[in-house]
Tab-separated table of C-alpha atoms and ligand atoms in Angstrom:
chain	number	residue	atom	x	y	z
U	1024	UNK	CA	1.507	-15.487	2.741
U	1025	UNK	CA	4.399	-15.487	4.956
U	1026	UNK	CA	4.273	-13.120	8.179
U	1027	UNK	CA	6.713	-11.678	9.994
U	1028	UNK	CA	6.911	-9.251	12.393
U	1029	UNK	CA	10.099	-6.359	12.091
U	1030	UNK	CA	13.696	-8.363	13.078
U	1031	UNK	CA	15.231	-5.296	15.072
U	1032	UNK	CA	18.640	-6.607	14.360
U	1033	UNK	CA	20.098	-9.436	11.896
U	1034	UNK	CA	22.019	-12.313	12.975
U	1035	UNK	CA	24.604	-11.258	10.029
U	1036	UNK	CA	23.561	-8.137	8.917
U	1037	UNK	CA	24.132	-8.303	4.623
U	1038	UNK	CA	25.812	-5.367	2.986
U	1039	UNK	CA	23.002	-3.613	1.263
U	1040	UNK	CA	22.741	-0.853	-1.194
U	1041	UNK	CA	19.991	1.791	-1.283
U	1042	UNK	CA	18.900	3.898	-3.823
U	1043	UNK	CA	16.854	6.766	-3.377
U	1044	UNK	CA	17.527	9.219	-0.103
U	1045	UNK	CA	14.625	10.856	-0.236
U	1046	UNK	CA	11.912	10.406	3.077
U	1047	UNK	CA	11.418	6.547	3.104
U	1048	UNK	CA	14.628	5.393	1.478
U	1049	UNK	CA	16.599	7.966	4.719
U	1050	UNK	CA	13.629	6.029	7.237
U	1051	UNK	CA	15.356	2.821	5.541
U	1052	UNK	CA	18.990	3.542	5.621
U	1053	UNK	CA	18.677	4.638	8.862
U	1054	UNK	CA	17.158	1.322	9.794
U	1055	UNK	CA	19.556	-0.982	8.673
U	1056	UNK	CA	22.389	0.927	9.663
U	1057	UNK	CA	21.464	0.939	13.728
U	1058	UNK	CA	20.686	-2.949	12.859
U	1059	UNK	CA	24.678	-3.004	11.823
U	1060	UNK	CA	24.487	-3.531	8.017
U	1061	UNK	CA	27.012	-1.931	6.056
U	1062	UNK	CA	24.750	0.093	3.806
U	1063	UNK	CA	26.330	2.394	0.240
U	1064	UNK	CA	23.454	4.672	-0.636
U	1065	UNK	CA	23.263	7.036	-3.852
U	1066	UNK	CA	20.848	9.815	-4.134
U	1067	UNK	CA	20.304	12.154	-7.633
U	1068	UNK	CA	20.815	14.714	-5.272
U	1069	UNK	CA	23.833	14.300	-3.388
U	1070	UNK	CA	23.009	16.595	-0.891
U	1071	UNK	CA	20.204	14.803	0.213
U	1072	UNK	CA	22.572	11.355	0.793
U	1073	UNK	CA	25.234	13.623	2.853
U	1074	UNK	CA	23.416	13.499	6.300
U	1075	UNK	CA	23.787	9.618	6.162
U	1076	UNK	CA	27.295	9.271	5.147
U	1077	UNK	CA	27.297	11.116	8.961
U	1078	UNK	CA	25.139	8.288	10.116
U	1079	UNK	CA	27.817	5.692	8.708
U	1080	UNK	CA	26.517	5.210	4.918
U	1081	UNK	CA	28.952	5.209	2.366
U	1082	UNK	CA	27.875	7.577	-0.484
U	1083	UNK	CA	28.681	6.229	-3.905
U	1084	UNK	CA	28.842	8.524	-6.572
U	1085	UNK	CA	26.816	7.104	-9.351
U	1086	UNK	CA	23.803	4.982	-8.977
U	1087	UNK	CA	26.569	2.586	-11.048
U	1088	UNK	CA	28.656	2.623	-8.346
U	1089	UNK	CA	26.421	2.164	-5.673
U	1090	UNK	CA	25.050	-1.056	-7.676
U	1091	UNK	CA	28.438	-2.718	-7.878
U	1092	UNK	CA	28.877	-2.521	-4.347
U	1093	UNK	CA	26.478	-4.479	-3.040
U	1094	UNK	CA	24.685	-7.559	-4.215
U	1095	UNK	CA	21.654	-6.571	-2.649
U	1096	UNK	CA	20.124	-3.912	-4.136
U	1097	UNK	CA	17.110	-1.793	-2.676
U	1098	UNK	CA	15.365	1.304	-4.696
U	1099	UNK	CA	12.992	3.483	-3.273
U	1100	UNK	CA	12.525	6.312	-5.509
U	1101	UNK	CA	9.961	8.443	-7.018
U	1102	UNK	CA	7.979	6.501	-9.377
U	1103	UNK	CA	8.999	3.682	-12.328
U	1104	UNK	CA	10.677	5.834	-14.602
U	1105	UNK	CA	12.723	7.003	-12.185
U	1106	UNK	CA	13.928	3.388	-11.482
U	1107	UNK	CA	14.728	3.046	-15.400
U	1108	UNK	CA	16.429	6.372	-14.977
U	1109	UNK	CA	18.739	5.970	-12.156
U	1110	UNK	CA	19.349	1.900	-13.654
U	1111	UNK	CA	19.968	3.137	-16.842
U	1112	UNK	CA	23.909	1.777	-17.575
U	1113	UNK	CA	23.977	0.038	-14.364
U	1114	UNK	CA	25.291	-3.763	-14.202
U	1115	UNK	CA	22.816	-5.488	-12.973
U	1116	UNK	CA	24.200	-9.172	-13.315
U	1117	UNK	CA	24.198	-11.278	-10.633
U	1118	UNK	CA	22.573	-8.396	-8.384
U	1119	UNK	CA	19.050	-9.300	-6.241
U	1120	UNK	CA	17.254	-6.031	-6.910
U	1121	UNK	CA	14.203	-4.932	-4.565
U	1122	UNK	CA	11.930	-2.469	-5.882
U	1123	UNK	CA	10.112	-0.299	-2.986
U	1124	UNK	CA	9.340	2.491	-5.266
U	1125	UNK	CA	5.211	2.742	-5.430
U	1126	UNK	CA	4.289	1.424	-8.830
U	1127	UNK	CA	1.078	-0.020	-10.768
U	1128	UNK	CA	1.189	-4.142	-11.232
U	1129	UNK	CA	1.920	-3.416	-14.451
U	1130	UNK	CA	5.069	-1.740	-13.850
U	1131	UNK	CA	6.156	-4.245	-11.315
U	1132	UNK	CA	5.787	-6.877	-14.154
U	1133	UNK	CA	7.350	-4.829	-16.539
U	1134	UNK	CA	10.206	-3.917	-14.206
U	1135	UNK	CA	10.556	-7.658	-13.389
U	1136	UNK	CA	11.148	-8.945	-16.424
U	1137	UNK	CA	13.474	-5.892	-17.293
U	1138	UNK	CA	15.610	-6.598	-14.555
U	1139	UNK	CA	15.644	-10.317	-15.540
U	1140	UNK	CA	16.861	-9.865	-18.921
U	1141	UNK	CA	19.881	-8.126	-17.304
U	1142	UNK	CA	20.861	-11.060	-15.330
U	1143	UNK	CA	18.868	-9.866	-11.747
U	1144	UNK	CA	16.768	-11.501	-9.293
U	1145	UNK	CA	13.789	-8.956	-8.724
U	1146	UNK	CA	11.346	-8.938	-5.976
U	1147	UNK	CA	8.723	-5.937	-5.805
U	1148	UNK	CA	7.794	-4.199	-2.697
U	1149	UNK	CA	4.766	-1.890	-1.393
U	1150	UNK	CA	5.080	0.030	1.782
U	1151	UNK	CA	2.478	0.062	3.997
U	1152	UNK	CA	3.673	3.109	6.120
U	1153	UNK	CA	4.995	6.230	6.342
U	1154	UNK	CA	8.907	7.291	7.088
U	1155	UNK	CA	8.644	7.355	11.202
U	1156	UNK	CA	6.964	4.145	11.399
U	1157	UNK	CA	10.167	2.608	9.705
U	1158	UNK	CA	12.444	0.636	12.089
U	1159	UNK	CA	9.956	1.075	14.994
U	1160	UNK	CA	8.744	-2.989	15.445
U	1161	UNK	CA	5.568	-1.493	17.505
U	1162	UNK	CA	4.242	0.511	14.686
U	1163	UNK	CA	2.622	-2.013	12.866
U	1164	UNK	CA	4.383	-1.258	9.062
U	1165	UNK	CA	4.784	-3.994	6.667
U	1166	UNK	CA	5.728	-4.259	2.947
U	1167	UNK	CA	4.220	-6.521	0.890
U	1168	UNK	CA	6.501	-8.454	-1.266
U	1169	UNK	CA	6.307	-10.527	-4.497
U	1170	UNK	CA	8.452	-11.615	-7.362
U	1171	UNK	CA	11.491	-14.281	-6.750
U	1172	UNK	CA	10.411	-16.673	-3.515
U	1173	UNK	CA	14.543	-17.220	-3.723
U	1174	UNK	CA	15.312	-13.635	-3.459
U	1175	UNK	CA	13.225	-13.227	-0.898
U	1176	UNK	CA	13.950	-16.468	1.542
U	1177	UNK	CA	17.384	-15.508	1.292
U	1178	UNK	CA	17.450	-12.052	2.220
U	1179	UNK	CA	14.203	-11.548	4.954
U	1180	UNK	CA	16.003	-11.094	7.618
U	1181	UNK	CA	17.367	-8.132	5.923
U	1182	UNK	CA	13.952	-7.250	4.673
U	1183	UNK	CA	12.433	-7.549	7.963
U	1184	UNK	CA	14.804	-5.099	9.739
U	1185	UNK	CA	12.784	-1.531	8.630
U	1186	UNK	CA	9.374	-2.907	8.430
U	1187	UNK	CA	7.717	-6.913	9.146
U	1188	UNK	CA	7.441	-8.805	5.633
U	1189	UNK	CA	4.492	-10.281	3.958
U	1190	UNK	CA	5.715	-12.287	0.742
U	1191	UNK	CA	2.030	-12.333	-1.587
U	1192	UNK	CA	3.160	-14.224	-4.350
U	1193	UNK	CA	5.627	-14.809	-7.544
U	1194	UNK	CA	3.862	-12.715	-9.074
U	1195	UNK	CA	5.727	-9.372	-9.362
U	1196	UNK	CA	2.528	-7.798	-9.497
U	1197	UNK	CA	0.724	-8.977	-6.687
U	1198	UNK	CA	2.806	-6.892	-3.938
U	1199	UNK	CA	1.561	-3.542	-6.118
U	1200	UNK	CA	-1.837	-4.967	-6.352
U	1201	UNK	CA	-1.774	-5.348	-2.482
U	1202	UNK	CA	-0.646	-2.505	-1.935
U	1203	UNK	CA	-3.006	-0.296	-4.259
U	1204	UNK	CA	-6.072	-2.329	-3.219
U	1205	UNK	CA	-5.472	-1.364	0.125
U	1206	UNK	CA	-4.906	2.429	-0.505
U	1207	UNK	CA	-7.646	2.204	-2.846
U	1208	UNK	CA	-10.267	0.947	-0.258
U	1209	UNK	CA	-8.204	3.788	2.322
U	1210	UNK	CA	-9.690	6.414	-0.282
U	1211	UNK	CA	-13.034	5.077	-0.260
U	1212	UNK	CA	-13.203	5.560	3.917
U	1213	UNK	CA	-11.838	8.828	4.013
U	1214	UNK	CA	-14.416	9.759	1.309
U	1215	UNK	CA	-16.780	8.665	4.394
U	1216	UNK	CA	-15.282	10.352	6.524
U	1217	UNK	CA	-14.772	13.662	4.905
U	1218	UNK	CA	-18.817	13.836	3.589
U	1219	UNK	CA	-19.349	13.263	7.522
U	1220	UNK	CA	-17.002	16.331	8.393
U	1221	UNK	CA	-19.085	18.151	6.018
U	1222	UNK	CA	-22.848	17.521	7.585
U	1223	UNK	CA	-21.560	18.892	10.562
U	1224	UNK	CA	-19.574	21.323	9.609
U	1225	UNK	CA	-22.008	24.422	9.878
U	1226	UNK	CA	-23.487	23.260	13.091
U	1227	UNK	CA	-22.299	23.754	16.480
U	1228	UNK	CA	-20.670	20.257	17.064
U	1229	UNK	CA	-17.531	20.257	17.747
U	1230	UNK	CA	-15.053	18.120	15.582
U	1231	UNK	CA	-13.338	16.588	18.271
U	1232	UNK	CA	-16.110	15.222	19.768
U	1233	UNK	CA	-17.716	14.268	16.668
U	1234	UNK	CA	-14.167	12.435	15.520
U	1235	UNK	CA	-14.174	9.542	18.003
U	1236	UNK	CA	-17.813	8.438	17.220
U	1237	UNK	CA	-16.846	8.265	13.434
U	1238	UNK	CA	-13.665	6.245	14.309
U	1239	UNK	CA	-15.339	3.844	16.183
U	1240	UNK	CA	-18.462	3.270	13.815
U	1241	UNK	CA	-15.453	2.798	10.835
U	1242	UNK	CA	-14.343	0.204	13.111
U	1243	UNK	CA	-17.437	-1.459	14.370
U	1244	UNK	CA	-18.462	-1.231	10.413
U	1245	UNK	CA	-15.068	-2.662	8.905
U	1246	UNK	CA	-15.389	-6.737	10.136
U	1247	UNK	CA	-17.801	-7.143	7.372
U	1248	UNK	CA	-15.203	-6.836	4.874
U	1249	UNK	CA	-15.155	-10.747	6.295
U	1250	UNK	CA	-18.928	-11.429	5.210
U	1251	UNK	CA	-17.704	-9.921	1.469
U	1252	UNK	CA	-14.850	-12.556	1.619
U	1253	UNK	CA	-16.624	-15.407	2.431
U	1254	UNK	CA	-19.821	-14.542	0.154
U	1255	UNK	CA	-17.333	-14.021	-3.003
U	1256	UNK	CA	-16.114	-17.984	-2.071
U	1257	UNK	CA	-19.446	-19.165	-1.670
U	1258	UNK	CA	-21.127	-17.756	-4.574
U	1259	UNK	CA	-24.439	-17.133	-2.266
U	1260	UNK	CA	-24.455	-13.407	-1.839
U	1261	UNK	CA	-27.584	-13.674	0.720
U	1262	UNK	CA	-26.782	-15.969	3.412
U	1263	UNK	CA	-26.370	-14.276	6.568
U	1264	UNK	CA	-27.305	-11.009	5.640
U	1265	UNK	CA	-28.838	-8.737	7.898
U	1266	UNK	CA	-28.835	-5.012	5.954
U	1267	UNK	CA	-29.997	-6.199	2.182
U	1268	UNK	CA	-29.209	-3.552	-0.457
U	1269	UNK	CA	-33.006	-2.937	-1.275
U	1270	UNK	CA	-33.268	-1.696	2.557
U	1271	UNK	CA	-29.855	0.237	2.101
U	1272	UNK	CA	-30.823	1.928	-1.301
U	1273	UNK	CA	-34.004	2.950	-0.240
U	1274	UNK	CA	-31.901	4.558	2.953
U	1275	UNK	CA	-29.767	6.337	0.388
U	1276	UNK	CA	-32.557	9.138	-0.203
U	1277	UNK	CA	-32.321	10.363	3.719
U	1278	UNK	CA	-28.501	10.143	3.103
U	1279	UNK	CA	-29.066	12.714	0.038
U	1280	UNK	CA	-31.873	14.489	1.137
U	1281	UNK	CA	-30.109	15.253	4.804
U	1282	UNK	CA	-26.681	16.564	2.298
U	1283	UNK	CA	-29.509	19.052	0.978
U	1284	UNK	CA	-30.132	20.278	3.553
U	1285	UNK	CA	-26.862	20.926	5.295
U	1286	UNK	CA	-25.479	22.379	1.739
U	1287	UNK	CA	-23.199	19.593	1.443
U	1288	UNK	CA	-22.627	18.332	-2.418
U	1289	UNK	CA	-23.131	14.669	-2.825
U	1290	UNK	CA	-20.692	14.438	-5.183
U	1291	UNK	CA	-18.481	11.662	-2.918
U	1292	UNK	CA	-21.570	9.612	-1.973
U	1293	UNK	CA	-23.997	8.996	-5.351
U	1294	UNK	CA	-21.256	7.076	-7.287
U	1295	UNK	CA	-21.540	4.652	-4.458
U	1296	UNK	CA	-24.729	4.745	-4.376
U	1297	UNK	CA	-25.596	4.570	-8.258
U	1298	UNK	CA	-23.849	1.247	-8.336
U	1299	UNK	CA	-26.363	-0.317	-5.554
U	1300	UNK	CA	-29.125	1.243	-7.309
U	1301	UNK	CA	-28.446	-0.870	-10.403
U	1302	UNK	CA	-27.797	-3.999	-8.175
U	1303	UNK	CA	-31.376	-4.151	-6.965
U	1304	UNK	CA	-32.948	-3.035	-10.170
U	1305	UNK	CA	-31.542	-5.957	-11.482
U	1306	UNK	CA	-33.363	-7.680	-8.767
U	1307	UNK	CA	-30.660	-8.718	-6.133
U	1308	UNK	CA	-32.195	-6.600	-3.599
U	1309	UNK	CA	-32.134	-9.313	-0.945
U	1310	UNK	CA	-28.028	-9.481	-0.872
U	1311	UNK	CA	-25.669	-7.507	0.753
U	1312	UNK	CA	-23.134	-5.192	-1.094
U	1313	UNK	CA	-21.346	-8.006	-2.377
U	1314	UNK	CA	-22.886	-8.574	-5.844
U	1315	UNK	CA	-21.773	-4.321	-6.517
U	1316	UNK	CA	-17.884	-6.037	-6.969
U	1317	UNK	CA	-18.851	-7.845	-9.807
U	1318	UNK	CA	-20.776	-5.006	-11.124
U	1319	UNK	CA	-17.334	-3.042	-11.012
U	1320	UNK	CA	-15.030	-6.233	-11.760
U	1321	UNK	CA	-17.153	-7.391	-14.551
U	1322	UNK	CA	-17.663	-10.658	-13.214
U	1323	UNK	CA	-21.495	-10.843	-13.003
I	460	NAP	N1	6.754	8.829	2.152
I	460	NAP	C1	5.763	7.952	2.372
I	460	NAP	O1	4.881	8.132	3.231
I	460	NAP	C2	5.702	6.682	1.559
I	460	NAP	C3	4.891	5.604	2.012
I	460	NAP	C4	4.841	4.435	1.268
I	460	NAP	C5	5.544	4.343	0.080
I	460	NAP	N2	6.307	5.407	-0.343
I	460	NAP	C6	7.002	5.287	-1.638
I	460	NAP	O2	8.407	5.366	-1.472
I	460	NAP	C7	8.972	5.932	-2.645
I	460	NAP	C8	9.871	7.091	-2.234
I	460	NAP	O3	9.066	8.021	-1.516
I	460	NAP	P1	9.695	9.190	-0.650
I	460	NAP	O4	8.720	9.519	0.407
I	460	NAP	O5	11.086	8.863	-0.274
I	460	NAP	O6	9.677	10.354	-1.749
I	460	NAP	P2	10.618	11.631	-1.852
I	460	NAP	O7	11.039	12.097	-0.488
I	460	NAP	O8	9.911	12.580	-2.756
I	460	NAP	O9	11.930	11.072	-2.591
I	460	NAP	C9	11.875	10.719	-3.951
I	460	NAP	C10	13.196	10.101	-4.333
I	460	NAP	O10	13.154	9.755	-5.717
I	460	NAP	C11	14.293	10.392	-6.344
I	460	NAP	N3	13.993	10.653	-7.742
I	460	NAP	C12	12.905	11.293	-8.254
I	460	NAP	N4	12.966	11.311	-9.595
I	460	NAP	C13	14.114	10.681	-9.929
I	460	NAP	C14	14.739	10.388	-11.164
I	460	NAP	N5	14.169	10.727	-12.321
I	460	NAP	N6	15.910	9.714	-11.149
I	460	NAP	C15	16.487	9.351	-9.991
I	460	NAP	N7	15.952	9.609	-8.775
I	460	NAP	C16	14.771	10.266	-8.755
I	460	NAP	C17	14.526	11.628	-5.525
I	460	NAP	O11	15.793	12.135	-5.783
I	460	NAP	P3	16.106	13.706	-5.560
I	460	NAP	O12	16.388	13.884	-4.104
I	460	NAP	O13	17.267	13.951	-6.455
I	460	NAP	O14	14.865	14.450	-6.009
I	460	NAP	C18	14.365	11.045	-4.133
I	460	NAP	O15	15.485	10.254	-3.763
I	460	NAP	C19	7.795	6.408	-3.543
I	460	NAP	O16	7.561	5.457	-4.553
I	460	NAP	C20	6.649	6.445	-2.561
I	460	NAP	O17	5.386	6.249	-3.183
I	460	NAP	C21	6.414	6.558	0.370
């Protein structure tokens, strides 16, 4: 994996197309045009393209149009269908297409090979930030890329002018898979964090003070995502553990018993907790959590 942190400006900035105007692909634009490249942008809804012509975008009238002009091509739209949409009829020979629109690895792969058979490099992106973190090298966004190693040696320093790089793989899927792993285990911590809101939300405690103790157990909590790793490589799901899941299952009943009694539905908490239940009743009590993966992944 190749990192790079976000190239404010370009030694030759590359003419660039964008499609898609809506909040990231404007964060994008507006990027690469203070960095100096030339950048034609099409929107389904001109309107929404007209502030940037103001900022020094040329506005192409068909998604067509904006695809001849540039050989690098960037589309940040909606969803996948949208890309098929606004592609549909446009020449896509010779053209390095990037695909920053959020999509499943399926649709990457799908996408990929689309865009191949019409005579395209294609390289697959997932965001990992929101519009004002774009362009701003201290913010800490990154896309993760995958698809054509070619595509994307050729163009980073390009890529890296909105947001640092991190190329996962040929695989077209991997960047999506990345990407949704990472949202995916986002979900699972603000799942935390919300049943924690709850418990405390009839009492007299006041959300802002309770707020900084949960970010910093989340933090103090989050390095053993390391312990996982290296267990999963190993195969030995025991060494070095200090919790074991028979000690954190049987914990699980004050977990439910204290929702009870604050009126707070475990509804967030016992799916979790269901799946560590089965891991020690089939008698890996002495491991961590990290046996509960291949429960999900089918792998045990
Ligand atoms: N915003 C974020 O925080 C964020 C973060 C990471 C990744 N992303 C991803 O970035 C992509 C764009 O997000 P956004 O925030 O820019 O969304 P947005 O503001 O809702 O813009 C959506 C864009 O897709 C276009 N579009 C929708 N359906 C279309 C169709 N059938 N044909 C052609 N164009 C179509 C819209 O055109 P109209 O203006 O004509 O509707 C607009 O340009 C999404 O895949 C999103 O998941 C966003």
């Amino acid at each position: 994996m190749t990192d790079n942190t976000v190239s404010p400006r370009s030694a030759s900035p590359t003419p660039l197309t964008v499609l898609g105007t809506g909040d990231m692909g404007s964060a994008l634009v507006r990027a690469w045009l203070a960095a100096g490249h030339p950048v034609t942008v099409w929107n389904r809804t001109p309107a929404r393209a007209e502030p940037l012509a103001a900022e020094g975008a040329t506005v192409a009238a068909s998604a067509a149009d904006a695809v001849a002009a540039s050989r690098l091509v960037i589309a940040c739209l909606l969803d996948d269908a949208s890309v098929g949409e606004a592609l549909d009829g446009a020449d896509l020979a010779g053209r390095d297409l990037v695909n920053l629109t959020t999509g499943t690895p399926g649709d990457a792969r799908a996408r990929a090979a689309w865009a191949e058979a019409r005579g395209a490099r294609f390289l697959d992106g997932g965001i990992m930030a929101v519009p004002p973190m774009i362009g701003d090298e201290k913010s800490g966004a990154y896309v993760f890329y995958s698809g054509s190693r070619a595509l994307f040696e050729e163009h980073e320093d390009a890529l890296a002018v909105p947001a640092g790089t991190r190329y996962v793989g040929d695989d077209p899927g991997f960047a999506a898979l990345h990407d949704v792993a990472l949202l995916s285990a986002m979900s699972g911590l603000f799942a935390g964090a919300t049943h924690a809101f709850a418990l405390i939300r009839r009492e007299n405690i006041a959300p802002a003070d309770f707020a900084p103790l949960l970010a910093s157990w989340l933090t103090a909590m989050t390095p053993a995502v390391h312990q996982t790793a290296a267990h999963l490589e190993s195969g030995d799901y025991t060494e070095g553990v200090v919790s074991n899941l028979a000690m954190q299952s049987a914990a699980n009943s004050t977990l439910l018993r204290t929702a009870e009694e604050q009126g707070v539905s475990p509804e967030l908490l016992t799916p979790y907790m269901d799946l560590m239940a089965r891991r020690v009743a089939e008698g890996h009590g002495d491991e961590d959590g990290t046996g509960m993966i291949d429960l999900l992944a089918g792998t045990s």
